Amino acid sequence: MAKIAYILLCHKDPDAVIEQAHRLTAVGDCVAIHFDGRSSAADYQRIRDALADNPNVAFAAKRVKCGWGEWSLVQATLNALRCALGAFPRATHVYMLSGDCMPIKSAEYVHRFLDETDRDFIESFDFFESDWIRTGMKEERLIYRHLFNERRHKALFYKSVALQRQLGLRRSVPADLQIQIGSQWWCLRRRTIEAVLEFAERRRDVMRFFRSTWIPDETFFQTLVRHLIPGTEIESRTLTFLMFSDYGMPVTFYNDHYDLLLSQDFLFARKISPEAYALKERLGRLYAAQDVSFQISNEGRNLYGFLTRRGRVGLRFAPRFWEKESSLGRDRELMIVVCKKWHVAKRLLDRICQATNLPAVEYVFNEEHTPLPDLGGIQTTLEKRTRHRRSLMRMLFEYHETDRLVVCIDPGNLTLLQDFCSDRATTRLLEIECRFSDDYLVGHAKRVGLAGETTSDATLGRLLPTIRNDIAYESDLIRDAGFTHYSRMSEIGGTDRNASALRDFLSIDWDKARNIAEAKHLFAD
């Protein structure tokens, strides 16, 4: 059975460190602690005294003063690894944790998972070919020597890089290494750690190279593991669930994230708020629990992206350069059906085509596979269609040889609606108001990746009001925009009211409008 030696890198909150060590060792695993050399000696002694009687806890022989982005973080890890291998000869796996990490599965589940999967779990993507680094330095991390800490000595850091660039002091990457990059939170088998430590002792040139690279904790172990271990024995992912904001900062989890965390396909989570006492207590009990089943839906990142985007409503204040002086045509009429339930809008479009013979296009800016004619490549992707939306519409008018065209657009595309309504052409909007049952919203959440087949009822219960409010908010934005030619039909509006809206929208007589509005099963799900 798997026996884990946890490497615990920490620098604060001695009470939390003590509690975490007791929790992890209570089920038979081990902990090797490195407490930052910059931190209080009194706090360190407090931790040592509290854990002195625990045989499954050991301390790195030497404390290193750690700095973000420096080699010191790797050195601290190496010190803790040597301590763990010496103190815990029966440990089969080594798992890197920080003081902010907590288990999100039971120890029973964790051990069974590692027993069934004879692999190393470490993110390792090609440094130069992958897009793992989104902003900031990339190649410069390696080819220049970094002797100053960017956070403590920012001016010296960038002056040093500029001087090396000016003098042409580039250096080469060790010829036999293919540099990899990934998260520093990994889980490796004992034999892999032994191979890494042996390599580090033997290859002093490699050690010298990494000592002066920038942020080596994201490249050192990732590169050496991939260099020493067959690729078939490596799974390029972390077992610790973590997310980053748009600003590159770790997302912090709080008391109300318990169910979300348990449903992720990971063993631990980072980073738990120090003030999330209830969450830490529940996760601590969970780790020691027996016979717990977990429903894995893995929707956490999609949920986070959905919820954070809701708070960033912004409107463009100037036309894109390709739209400047662009128009659909002063004498043309674009009629836009706006509806969250796409199948309802498509049914209505079919009825409109049958009754009026008007050309119509379905969700051209929302569905990649909407049938479109060849328009010279502008129609090939959603990104191209949206970027060149006025040109696309103008070409569709020309293709159909018409001055009147009907299209469908999702209500979330307010910017598109505003663009078209500000054109010289006449733009009419018909919003279709639908009722949304809980079953429909659950299906919608699954279709857009906010939930999975195994998402718990509790998680869905908290998610559905947010989705419902989001749909209502989109509709409110459209109504508040004050569009000149705006009509509205409703699932509960009745035939006459809907026929009146259709008559105004399509500029057709009452009989045709009523014939369209009387369509059976128009609003059925």
Short mmCIF file of C-alpha atoms in Angstrom, two decimals:
data_model
loop_
_atom_site.label_atom_id
_atom_site.label_comp_id
_atom_site.label_asym_id
_atom_site.label_seq_id
_atom_site.Cartn_x
_atom_site.Cartn_y
_atom_site.Cartn_z
CA MET A 1 0.00 0.00 0.00
CA ALA A 2 1.19 3.51 -0.80
CA LYS A 3 2.91 5.37 2.02
CA ILE A 4 3.38 9.07 1.37
CA ALA A 5 6.12 11.37 2.58
CA TYR A 6 4.70 14.87 2.33
CA ILE A 7 7.19 17.68 1.73
CA LEU A 8 5.74 20.66 3.57
CA LEU A 9 7.24 24.01 2.56
CA CYS A 10 5.95 26.75 4.86
CA HIS A 11 6.88 30.15 6.19
CA LYS A 12 4.10 31.30 8.53
CA ASP A 13 1.19 30.31 10.78
CA PRO A 14 2.89 27.71 13.05
CA ASP A 15 -0.45 26.55 14.46
CA ALA A 16 -1.68 25.63 10.96
CA VAL A 17 1.60 23.78 10.24
CA ILE A 18 1.30 21.78 13.45
CA GLU A 19 -2.34 20.96 12.73
CA GLN A 20 -1.55 19.91 9.17
CA ALA A 21 1.32 17.66 10.26
CA HIS A 22 -0.91 15.93 12.84
CA ARG A 23 -3.66 15.48 10.26
CA LEU A 24 -1.40 13.94 7.60
CA THR A 25 0.45 11.62 9.98
CA ALA A 26 -2.70 10.44 11.80
CA VAL A 27 -3.43 8.03 8.93
CA GLY A 28 0.10 6.62 8.82
CA ASP A 29 1.84 8.94 6.38
CA CYS A 30 4.93 11.06 7.02
CA VAL A 31 5.86 14.74 6.83
CA ALA A 32 9.21 16.40 6.19
CA ILE A 33 9.03 20.10 7.07
CA HIS A 34 11.08 22.99 5.77
CA PHE A 35 10.28 26.23 7.59
CA ASP A 36 11.60 29.30 5.78
CA GLY A 37 14.89 30.59 7.19
CA ARG A 38 13.56 34.15 6.95
CA SER A 39 10.71 33.32 9.32
CA SER A 40 10.71 33.66 13.07
CA ALA A 41 13.06 31.35 14.98
CA ALA A 42 10.53 31.31 17.83
CA ASP A 43 7.77 30.09 15.46
CA TYR A 44 10.09 27.37 14.15
CA GLN A 45 10.97 26.21 17.64
CA ARG A 46 7.29 26.17 18.53
CA ILE A 47 6.61 23.81 15.62
CA ARG A 48 9.52 21.54 16.60
CA ASP A 49 8.42 21.38 20.22
CA ALA A 50 4.80 20.58 19.31
CA LEU A 51 5.80 17.76 16.96
CA ALA A 52 8.80 16.42 18.86
CA ASP A 53 6.95 13.26 19.97
CA ASN A 54 5.59 12.45 16.50
CA PRO A 55 7.84 9.79 14.88
CA ASN A 56 6.37 10.48 11.45
CA VAL A 57 7.57 14.07 11.36
CA ALA A 58 11.09 15.13 10.40
CA PHE A 59 12.71 18.49 9.74
CA ALA A 60 15.11 19.52 6.98
CA ALA A 61 18.65 19.62 8.35
CA LYS A 62 19.23 23.17 7.15
CA ARG A 63 16.75 26.02 6.85
CA VAL A 64 17.11 28.11 3.69
CA LYS A 65 16.14 31.77 3.40
CA CYS A 66 13.63 31.54 0.55
CA GLY A 67 12.71 34.19 -2.00
CA TRP A 68 10.06 34.03 -4.69
CA GLY A 69 11.54 33.11 -8.07
CA GLU A 70 14.92 32.16 -6.59
CA TRP A 71 16.93 28.95 -6.51
CA SER A 72 16.44 29.00 -2.73
CA LEU A 73 12.98 27.42 -3.15
CA VAL A 74 14.49 24.48 -5.02
CA GLN A 75 17.31 24.18 -2.50
CA ALA A 76 14.79 24.10 0.35
CA THR A 77 12.89 21.35 -1.46
CA LEU A 78 16.08 19.32 -2.02
CA ASN A 79 16.95 19.63 1.67
CA ALA A 80 13.50 18.40 2.65
CA LEU A 81 13.68 15.54 0.13
CA ARG A 82 16.99 14.26 1.51
CA CYS A 83 15.49 14.47 4.97
CA ALA A 84 12.37 12.52 3.90
CA LEU A 85 14.25 9.71 2.18
CA GLY A 86 16.56 9.27 5.15
CA ALA A 87 13.90 9.48 7.85
CA PHE A 88 11.15 7.46 6.13
CA PRO A 89 12.66 4.42 4.34
CA ARG A 90 9.21 2.85 3.78
CA ALA A 91 7.74 5.87 1.96
CA THR A 92 6.73 4.96 -1.60
CA HIS A 93 5.72 8.44 -2.81
CA VAL A 94 6.75 12.03 -2.14
CA TYR A 95 4.09 14.74 -2.40
CA MET A 96 4.91 18.47 -2.43
CA LEU A 97 2.61 20.69 -0.35
CA SER A 98 2.57 24.23 0.96
CA GLY A 99 1.12 25.46 4.22
CA ASP A 100 -1.96 26.65 2.30
CA CYS A 101 -2.83 23.20 0.91
CA MET A 102 -5.57 20.91 2.21
CA PRO A 103 -6.75 17.44 1.18
CA ILE A 104 -9.99 17.32 -0.79
CA LYS A 105 -10.25 13.53 -0.75
CA SER A 106 -10.01 10.99 2.06
CA ALA A 107 -6.64 9.37 2.83
CA GLU A 108 -8.22 6.06 1.86
CA TYR A 109 -9.04 7.47 -1.60
CA VAL A 110 -5.56 9.04 -1.97
CA HIS A 111 -3.75 5.80 -1.14
CA ARG A 112 -5.96 3.72 -3.40
CA PHE A 113 -5.44 6.18 -6.24
CA LEU A 114 -1.64 5.99 -5.94
CA ASP A 115 -1.71 2.19 -5.60
CA GLU A 116 -3.67 1.87 -8.83
CA THR A 117 -1.54 4.35 -10.82
CA ASP A 118 2.18 3.60 -11.04
CA ARG A 119 3.16 6.98 -12.44
CA ASP A 120 4.79 10.26 -11.54
CA PHE A 121 2.41 13.23 -11.49
CA ILE A 122 4.18 16.40 -12.50
CA GLU A 123 3.31 19.07 -15.06
CA SER A 124 6.06 19.07 -17.68
CA PHE A 125 5.48 21.02 -20.89
CA ASP A 126 8.11 22.04 -23.42
CA PHE A 127 9.49 25.37 -22.21
CA PHE A 128 9.85 26.93 -25.65
CA GLU A 129 6.97 25.37 -27.58
CA SER A 130 4.18 25.50 -25.01
CA ASP A 131 2.20 28.58 -23.97
CA TRP A 132 2.50 27.80 -20.25
CA ILE A 133 4.10 31.22 -19.69
CA ARG A 134 1.42 33.74 -20.60
CA THR A 135 3.14 37.03 -19.74
CA GLY A 136 6.55 38.35 -18.82
CA MET A 137 9.95 36.82 -19.45
CA LYS A 138 10.28 33.51 -21.22
CA GLU A 139 13.59 32.69 -22.93
CA GLU A 140 15.28 35.33 -20.74
CA ARG A 141 14.61 33.15 -17.69
CA LEU A 142 17.22 30.70 -18.99
CA ILE A 143 19.72 32.43 -21.26
CA TYR A 144 20.71 35.14 -18.78
CA ARG A 145 22.09 34.75 -15.26
CA HIS A 146 19.77 36.11 -12.58
CA LEU A 147 21.65 37.23 -9.50
CA PHE A 148 19.05 39.61 -8.04
CA ASN A 149 15.53 39.00 -6.80
CA GLU A 150 12.97 40.74 -9.02
CA ARG A 151 10.66 41.50 -6.10
CA ARG A 152 13.22 42.79 -3.61
CA HIS A 153 15.64 44.47 -6.04
CA LYS A 154 13.53 45.24 -9.10
CA ALA A 155 15.82 47.95 -10.55
CA LEU A 156 18.97 45.79 -10.23
CA PHE A 157 17.16 42.77 -11.64
CA TYR A 158 16.15 44.51 -14.87
CA LYS A 159 19.42 46.44 -15.20
CA SER A 160 21.31 43.16 -14.98
CA VAL A 161 19.18 41.61 -17.74
CA ALA A 162 19.52 44.70 -19.93
CA LEU A 163 23.31 44.75 -19.47
CA GLN A 164 23.67 41.07 -20.38
CA ARG A 165 21.50 41.62 -23.43
CA GLN A 166 23.57 44.65 -24.46
CA LEU A 167 26.89 42.79 -24.04
CA GLY A 168 25.61 39.63 -25.74
CA LEU A 169 26.18 37.49 -22.64
CA ARG A 170 23.74 34.76 -23.63
CA ARG A 171 24.42 31.29 -22.30
CA SER A 172 23.44 27.90 -23.63
CA VAL A 173 21.07 25.44 -22.07
CA PRO A 174 22.82 22.14 -21.13
CA ALA A 175 22.94 20.28 -24.43
CA ASP A 176 21.37 17.02 -23.25
CA LEU A 177 18.39 18.63 -21.50
CA GLN A 178 15.06 19.56 -23.01
CA ILE A 179 13.81 22.24 -20.62
CA GLN A 180 10.30 21.63 -19.29
CA ILE A 181 7.98 23.87 -17.30
CA GLY A 182 4.98 23.33 -15.06
CA SER A 183 3.48 23.64 -11.61
CA GLN A 184 5.80 23.11 -8.64
CA TRP A 185 3.16 21.04 -6.83
CA TRP A 186 3.93 17.44 -7.80
CA CYS A 187 3.69 13.85 -6.54
CA LEU A 188 6.64 11.59 -7.45
CA ARG A 189 7.51 7.98 -6.73
CA ARG A 190 10.42 7.28 -4.38
CA ARG A 191 12.62 5.83 -7.11
CA THR A 192 12.10 8.98 -9.18
CA ILE A 193 13.22 11.20 -6.29
CA GLU A 194 16.26 8.98 -5.76
CA ALA A 195 17.16 9.31 -9.45
CA VAL A 196 16.79 13.11 -9.31
CA LEU A 197 18.99 13.41 -6.21
CA GLU A 198 21.64 11.13 -7.70
CA PHE A 199 21.62 13.20 -10.92
CA ALA A 200 21.95 16.40 -8.90
CA GLU A 201 25.03 15.03 -7.14
CA ARG A 202 26.60 13.89 -10.41
CA ARG A 203 25.82 16.81 -12.73
CA ARG A 204 27.25 19.90 -11.09
CA ASP A 205 27.03 21.75 -14.43
CA VAL A 206 23.26 21.36 -14.45
CA MET A 207 23.03 22.53 -10.86
CA ARG A 208 25.08 25.63 -11.68
CA PHE A 209 22.81 26.38 -14.63
CA PHE A 210 19.58 26.18 -12.63
CA ARG A 211 20.99 28.12 -9.66
CA SER A 212 21.01 31.28 -11.77
CA THR A 213 17.82 30.77 -13.76
CA TRP A 214 14.70 32.73 -12.90
CA ILE A 215 11.80 30.85 -11.19
CA PRO A 216 13.61 27.47 -11.28
CA ASP A 217 10.95 25.79 -9.11
CA GLU A 218 8.83 25.72 -12.29
CA THR A 219 11.59 24.09 -14.40
CA PHE A 220 14.11 22.12 -12.29
CA PHE A 221 12.15 19.03 -11.23
CA GLN A 222 9.95 19.22 -14.33
CA THR A 223 13.03 18.99 -16.59
CA LEU A 224 14.95 16.34 -14.63
CA VAL A 225 11.98 14.01 -14.19
CA ARG A 226 11.25 14.13 -17.92
CA HIS A 227 14.99 13.58 -18.61
CA LEU A 228 15.36 10.60 -16.28
CA ILE A 229 12.00 8.81 -16.40
CA PRO A 230 10.30 7.25 -19.47
CA GLY A 231 7.44 9.37 -20.76
CA THR A 232 5.02 6.45 -20.39
CA GLU A 233 5.53 6.64 -16.61
CA ILE A 234 4.77 10.36 -16.34
CA GLU A 235 1.35 11.98 -16.22
CA SER A 236 1.78 15.66 -17.04
CA ARG A 237 -0.59 17.09 -14.50
CA THR A 238 -0.63 18.10 -10.88
CA LEU A 239 -2.77 16.33 -8.30
CA THR A 240 -3.24 19.63 -6.46
CA PHE A 241 -6.20 21.72 -7.59
CA LEU A 242 -5.26 25.36 -8.06
CA MET A 243 -6.49 28.21 -10.21
CA PHE A 244 -5.13 31.62 -11.11
CA SER A 245 -6.94 34.90 -11.69
CA ASP A 246 -6.51 37.01 -14.81
CA TYR A 247 -3.83 38.88 -12.88
CA GLY A 248 -1.73 35.76 -12.25
CA MET A 249 -2.68 35.52 -8.57
CA PRO A 250 -3.75 32.21 -6.97
CA VAL A 251 -7.49 31.90 -6.41
CA THR A 252 -8.28 31.51 -2.70
CA PHE A 253 -10.93 29.06 -1.46
CA TYR A 254 -13.34 29.82 1.37
CA ASN A 255 -15.92 28.01 3.52
CA ASP A 256 -18.57 27.86 0.79
CA HIS A 257 -16.25 26.07 -1.65
CA TYR A 258 -16.42 22.70 0.13
CA ASP A 259 -18.69 20.88 -2.34
CA LEU A 260 -16.94 22.39 -5.35
CA LEU A 261 -13.52 21.23 -4.11
CA LEU A 262 -14.68 17.66 -3.44
CA SER A 263 -16.04 17.31 -6.96
CA GLN A 264 -12.69 18.09 -8.64
CA ASP A 265 -10.46 15.33 -10.00
CA PHE A 266 -7.60 16.18 -7.63
CA LEU A 267 -6.32 15.00 -4.25
CA PHE A 268 -5.39 18.32 -2.62
CA ALA A 269 -6.32 21.96 -3.17
CA ARG A 270 -4.37 25.19 -2.94
CA LYS A 271 -4.88 27.79 -1.70
CA ILE A 272 -7.17 27.65 1.33
CA SER A 273 -7.86 30.93 3.10
CA PRO A 274 -6.32 31.12 6.61
CA GLU A 275 -9.70 32.43 7.81
CA ALA A 276 -11.68 29.52 6.31
CA TYR A 277 -11.85 27.71 9.65
CA ALA A 278 -15.03 25.77 8.85
CA LEU A 279 -13.64 24.61 5.49
CA LYS A 280 -10.37 23.44 7.05
CA GLU A 281 -12.22 21.62 9.81
CA ARG A 282 -14.48 19.80 7.34
CA LEU A 283 -11.61 18.86 5.04
CA GLY A 284 -9.59 17.65 8.02
CA ARG A 285 -12.42 15.32 9.08
CA LEU A 286 -12.82 14.17 5.50
CA TYR A 287 -9.17 13.11 5.22
CA ALA A 288 -9.54 10.65 8.11
CA ALA A 289 -12.96 9.36 7.02
CA GLN A 290 -13.63 5.86 5.71
CA ASP A 291 -15.80 4.60 2.84
CA VAL A 292 -16.49 8.04 1.36
CA SER A 293 -17.60 8.11 -2.29
CA PHE A 294 -16.86 11.12 -4.48
CA GLN A 295 -18.80 12.39 -7.48
CA ILE A 296 -16.18 13.82 -9.83
CA SER A 297 -17.54 16.48 -12.17
CA ASN A 298 -14.40 18.64 -12.55
CA GLU A 299 -16.32 21.81 -13.43
CA GLY A 300 -14.39 24.10 -11.06
CA ARG A 301 -12.38 26.08 -13.59
CA ASN A 302 -15.37 26.62 -15.89
CA LEU A 303 -17.47 27.77 -12.94
CA TYR A 304 -14.79 30.20 -11.83
CA GLY A 305 -14.47 31.65 -15.32
CA PHE A 306 -18.25 32.00 -15.63
CA LEU A 307 -18.70 33.73 -12.29
CA THR A 308 -15.77 36.13 -12.65
CA ARG A 309 -16.78 37.20 -16.15
CA ARG A 310 -20.22 38.22 -14.87
CA GLY A 311 -18.72 41.15 -13.01
CA ARG A 312 -16.88 42.59 -16.00
CA VAL A 313 -19.52 44.22 -18.13
CA GLY A 314 -17.82 46.76 -20.39
CA LEU A 315 -18.73 48.41 -23.66
CA ARG A 316 -16.44 49.43 -26.49
CA PHE A 317 -16.14 53.17 -26.88
CA ALA A 318 -14.80 53.24 -30.45
CA PRO A 319 -15.31 51.18 -33.61
CA ARG A 320 -12.73 48.57 -34.59
CA PHE A 321 -10.50 49.67 -37.43
CA TRP A 322 -12.06 47.23 -39.88
CA GLU A 323 -15.52 48.57 -39.04
CA LYS A 324 -14.68 52.22 -39.47
CA GLU A 325 -16.75 53.77 -42.26
CA SER A 326 -18.31 50.33 -42.78
CA SER A 327 -22.07 49.95 -43.18
CA LEU A 328 -24.56 47.25 -44.07
CA GLY A 329 -26.18 49.71 -46.48
CA ARG A 330 -28.56 52.58 -45.81
CA ASP A 331 -31.53 50.96 -47.59
CA ARG A 332 -31.14 47.52 -46.02
CA GLU A 333 -33.11 46.04 -43.15
CA LEU A 334 -31.57 43.60 -40.68
CA MET A 335 -34.00 41.77 -38.39
CA ILE A 336 -32.47 40.10 -35.34
CA VAL A 337 -34.24 37.45 -33.27
CA VAL A 338 -32.80 37.46 -29.73
CA CYS A 339 -33.46 34.39 -27.61
CA LYS A 340 -31.58 32.38 -24.96
CA LYS A 341 -33.34 29.19 -25.98
CA TRP A 342 -31.79 28.67 -29.37
CA HIS A 343 -34.19 25.90 -30.40
CA VAL A 344 -37.16 28.24 -29.88
CA ALA A 345 -35.59 30.93 -32.08
CA LYS A 346 -34.79 28.36 -34.78
CA ARG A 347 -38.40 27.14 -34.81
CA LEU A 348 -39.60 30.71 -35.15
CA LEU A 349 -37.13 31.28 -37.99
CA ASP A 350 -38.55 28.28 -39.86
CA ARG A 351 -42.07 29.68 -39.50
CA ILE A 352 -40.93 33.12 -40.67
CA CYS A 353 -39.27 31.65 -43.75
CA GLN A 354 -42.37 29.64 -44.64
CA ALA A 355 -44.72 32.62 -44.20
CA THR A 356 -42.61 35.41 -45.72
CA ASN A 357 -39.96 33.74 -47.91
CA LEU A 358 -37.34 35.97 -46.25
CA PRO A 359 -33.75 34.62 -46.18
CA ALA A 360 -32.68 33.71 -42.64
CA VAL A 361 -29.50 32.64 -40.87
CA GLU A 362 -29.42 30.95 -37.47
CA TYR A 363 -26.92 31.70 -34.68
CA VAL A 364 -24.14 32.83 -36.99
CA PHE A 365 -22.08 34.39 -34.15
CA ASN A 366 -22.69 31.63 -31.63
CA GLU A 367 -22.59 28.29 -33.45
CA GLU A 368 -19.48 27.26 -35.36
CA HIS A 369 -21.43 24.91 -37.63
CA THR A 370 -24.20 27.28 -38.71
CA PRO A 371 -24.73 26.59 -42.45
CA LEU A 372 -23.17 29.46 -44.42
CA PRO A 373 -22.14 29.95 -48.03
CA ASP A 374 -18.48 30.32 -48.97
CA LEU A 375 -17.72 33.99 -48.38
CA GLY A 376 -14.01 33.90 -49.06
CA GLY A 377 -12.96 32.53 -45.68
CA ILE A 378 -14.54 35.18 -43.44
CA GLN A 379 -17.18 32.63 -42.43
CA THR A 380 -14.78 29.87 -41.34
CA THR A 381 -14.55 30.58 -37.59
CA LEU A 382 -16.63 32.33 -34.95
CA GLU A 383 -13.69 34.59 -34.18
CA LYS A 384 -13.49 35.77 -37.81
CA ARG A 385 -17.25 36.23 -38.09
CA THR A 386 -17.40 38.34 -34.93
CA ARG A 387 -14.34 40.40 -35.77
CA HIS A 388 -15.66 41.21 -39.27
CA ARG A 389 -19.35 41.16 -38.40
CA ARG A 390 -20.50 44.06 -40.56
CA SER A 391 -18.56 42.79 -43.55
CA LEU A 392 -20.05 39.33 -43.01
CA MET A 393 -23.60 40.70 -42.87
CA ARG A 394 -23.05 42.83 -45.94
CA MET A 395 -21.81 39.78 -47.87
CA LEU A 396 -24.84 37.75 -46.74
CA PHE A 397 -27.17 40.47 -48.03
CA GLU A 398 -25.32 40.36 -51.34
CA TYR A 399 -25.23 36.57 -51.51
CA HIS A 400 -29.00 36.30 -50.99
CA GLU A 401 -29.60 39.29 -53.32
CA THR A 402 -31.92 40.88 -50.78
CA ASP A 403 -32.37 44.05 -48.77
CA ARG A 404 -34.08 42.20 -45.89
CA LEU A 405 -32.39 39.50 -43.80
CA VAL A 406 -33.30 37.70 -40.54
CA VAL A 407 -30.66 36.36 -38.16
CA CYS A 408 -30.54 34.95 -34.60
CA ILE A 409 -28.20 36.25 -31.90
CA ASP A 410 -27.79 35.17 -28.27
CA PRO A 411 -28.83 37.85 -25.75
CA GLY A 412 -25.37 37.70 -24.23
CA ASN A 413 -23.97 39.44 -27.34
CA LEU A 414 -25.03 42.95 -26.37
CA THR A 415 -22.02 44.51 -28.12
CA LEU A 416 -23.08 42.93 -31.42
CA LEU A 417 -26.62 44.25 -31.02
CA GLN A 418 -25.36 47.76 -30.31
CA ASP A 419 -23.04 47.66 -33.31
CA PHE A 420 -25.78 46.63 -35.70
CA CYS A 421 -28.34 49.04 -34.23
CA SER A 422 -25.92 51.94 -34.69
CA ASP A 423 -25.51 51.17 -38.39
CA ARG A 424 -27.04 53.28 -41.18
CA ALA A 425 -29.20 50.30 -42.09
CA THR A 426 -32.50 49.76 -40.29
CA THR A 427 -32.03 47.17 -37.55
CA ARG A 428 -35.03 45.63 -35.81
CA LEU A 429 -34.89 43.44 -32.69
CA LEU A 430 -37.36 40.82 -31.57
CA GLU A 431 -36.62 39.45 -28.12
CA ILE A 432 -38.31 36.17 -27.21
CA GLU A 433 -39.00 35.82 -23.50
CA CYS A 434 -39.00 32.18 -22.35
CA ARG A 435 -39.59 30.41 -19.06
CA PHE A 436 -36.67 28.40 -17.69
CA SER A 437 -37.34 25.32 -15.61
CA ASP A 438 -34.68 23.98 -13.28
CA ASP A 439 -34.25 20.93 -15.55
CA TYR A 440 -33.58 23.19 -18.52
CA LEU A 441 -31.03 25.26 -16.59
CA VAL A 442 -29.26 22.09 -15.45
CA GLY A 443 -29.04 20.98 -19.07
CA HIS A 444 -27.79 24.43 -20.06
CA ALA A 445 -25.09 24.31 -17.37
CA LYS A 446 -23.91 20.95 -18.69
CA ARG A 447 -23.94 22.09 -22.31
CA VAL A 448 -21.73 25.09 -21.58
CA GLY A 449 -19.39 23.19 -19.26
CA LEU A 450 -20.46 24.69 -15.93
CA ALA A 451 -21.53 21.28 -14.65
CA GLY A 452 -20.96 17.63 -15.48
CA GLU A 453 -22.98 14.46 -15.31
CA THR A 454 -21.80 13.82 -11.76
CA THR A 455 -22.11 17.35 -10.37
CA SER A 456 -23.81 17.11 -6.98
CA ASP A 457 -27.34 18.37 -6.39
CA ALA A 458 -26.01 20.75 -3.75
CA THR A 459 -23.62 22.38 -6.23
CA LEU A 460 -26.38 22.64 -8.83
CA GLY A 461 -28.71 24.12 -6.24
CA ARG A 462 -26.28 26.98 -5.65
CA LEU A 463 -25.49 27.39 -9.35
CA LEU A 464 -29.01 27.57 -10.77
CA PRO A 465 -30.03 30.89 -9.16
CA THR A 466 -26.85 32.46 -10.53
CA ILE A 467 -27.57 31.24 -14.06
CA ARG A 468 -31.21 32.33 -13.82
CA ASN A 469 -30.18 35.79 -12.61
CA ASP A 470 -27.56 35.99 -15.35
CA ILE A 471 -30.19 35.33 -18.04
CA ALA A 472 -32.50 37.94 -16.53
CA TYR A 473 -29.60 40.41 -16.35
CA GLU A 474 -28.84 39.97 -20.06
CA SER A 475 -32.47 40.67 -20.89
CA ASP A 476 -32.50 43.76 -18.66
CA LEU A 477 -29.41 45.13 -20.43
CA ILE A 478 -31.13 44.78 -23.80
CA ARG A 479 -34.31 46.48 -22.59
CA ASP A 480 -32.33 49.27 -20.91
CA ALA A 481 -30.28 49.92 -24.06
CA GLY A 482 -33.19 51.83 -25.59
CA PHE A 483 -33.06 50.31 -29.07
CA THR A 484 -35.33 52.18 -31.49
CA HIS A 485 -36.97 49.23 -33.25
CA TYR A 486 -37.48 46.79 -30.37
CA SER A 487 -40.30 44.26 -30.06
CA ARG A 488 -40.90 41.53 -27.52
CA MET A 489 -42.85 38.29 -27.63
CA SER A 490 -43.32 35.99 -24.67
CA GLU A 491 -44.06 32.38 -23.84
CA ILE A 492 -46.87 33.63 -21.60
CA GLY A 493 -47.88 36.57 -23.80
CA GLY A 494 -50.70 34.96 -25.75
CA THR A 495 -51.22 34.72 -29.51
CA ASP A 496 -52.50 38.24 -30.11
CA ARG A 497 -49.71 39.94 -28.19
CA ASN A 498 -47.06 37.84 -29.93
CA ALA A 499 -48.66 38.41 -33.34
CA SER A 500 -48.54 42.16 -32.74
CA ALA A 501 -44.81 41.95 -31.92
CA LEU A 502 -44.17 39.87 -35.05
CA ARG A 503 -46.15 42.29 -37.22
CA ASP A 504 -44.01 45.22 -36.06
CA PHE A 505 -40.77 43.24 -36.30
CA LEU A 506 -41.33 41.86 -39.81
CA SER A 507 -43.50 44.67 -41.23
CA ILE A 508 -46.12 42.13 -42.37
CA ASP A 509 -49.93 42.07 -42.22
CA TRP A 510 -51.88 40.79 -39.24
CA ASP A 511 -52.94 37.48 -40.76
CA LYS A 512 -49.38 36.41 -41.56
CA ALA A 513 -48.18 37.51 -38.13
CA ARG A 514 -50.95 35.59 -36.39
CA ASN A 515 -50.27 32.51 -38.52
CA ILE A 516 -46.63 32.52 -37.34
CA ALA A 517 -47.58 33.17 -33.70
CA GLU A 518 -50.03 30.25 -33.68
CA ALA A 519 -47.26 27.71 -34.36
CA LYS A 520 -47.73 24.64 -32.16
CA HIS A 521 -44.99 23.65 -29.73
CA LEU A 522 -43.01 26.83 -30.49
CA PHE A 523 -41.82 27.11 -26.87
CA ALA A 524 -41.54 23.39 -26.10
CA ASP A 525 -38.25 22.13 -24.68
#
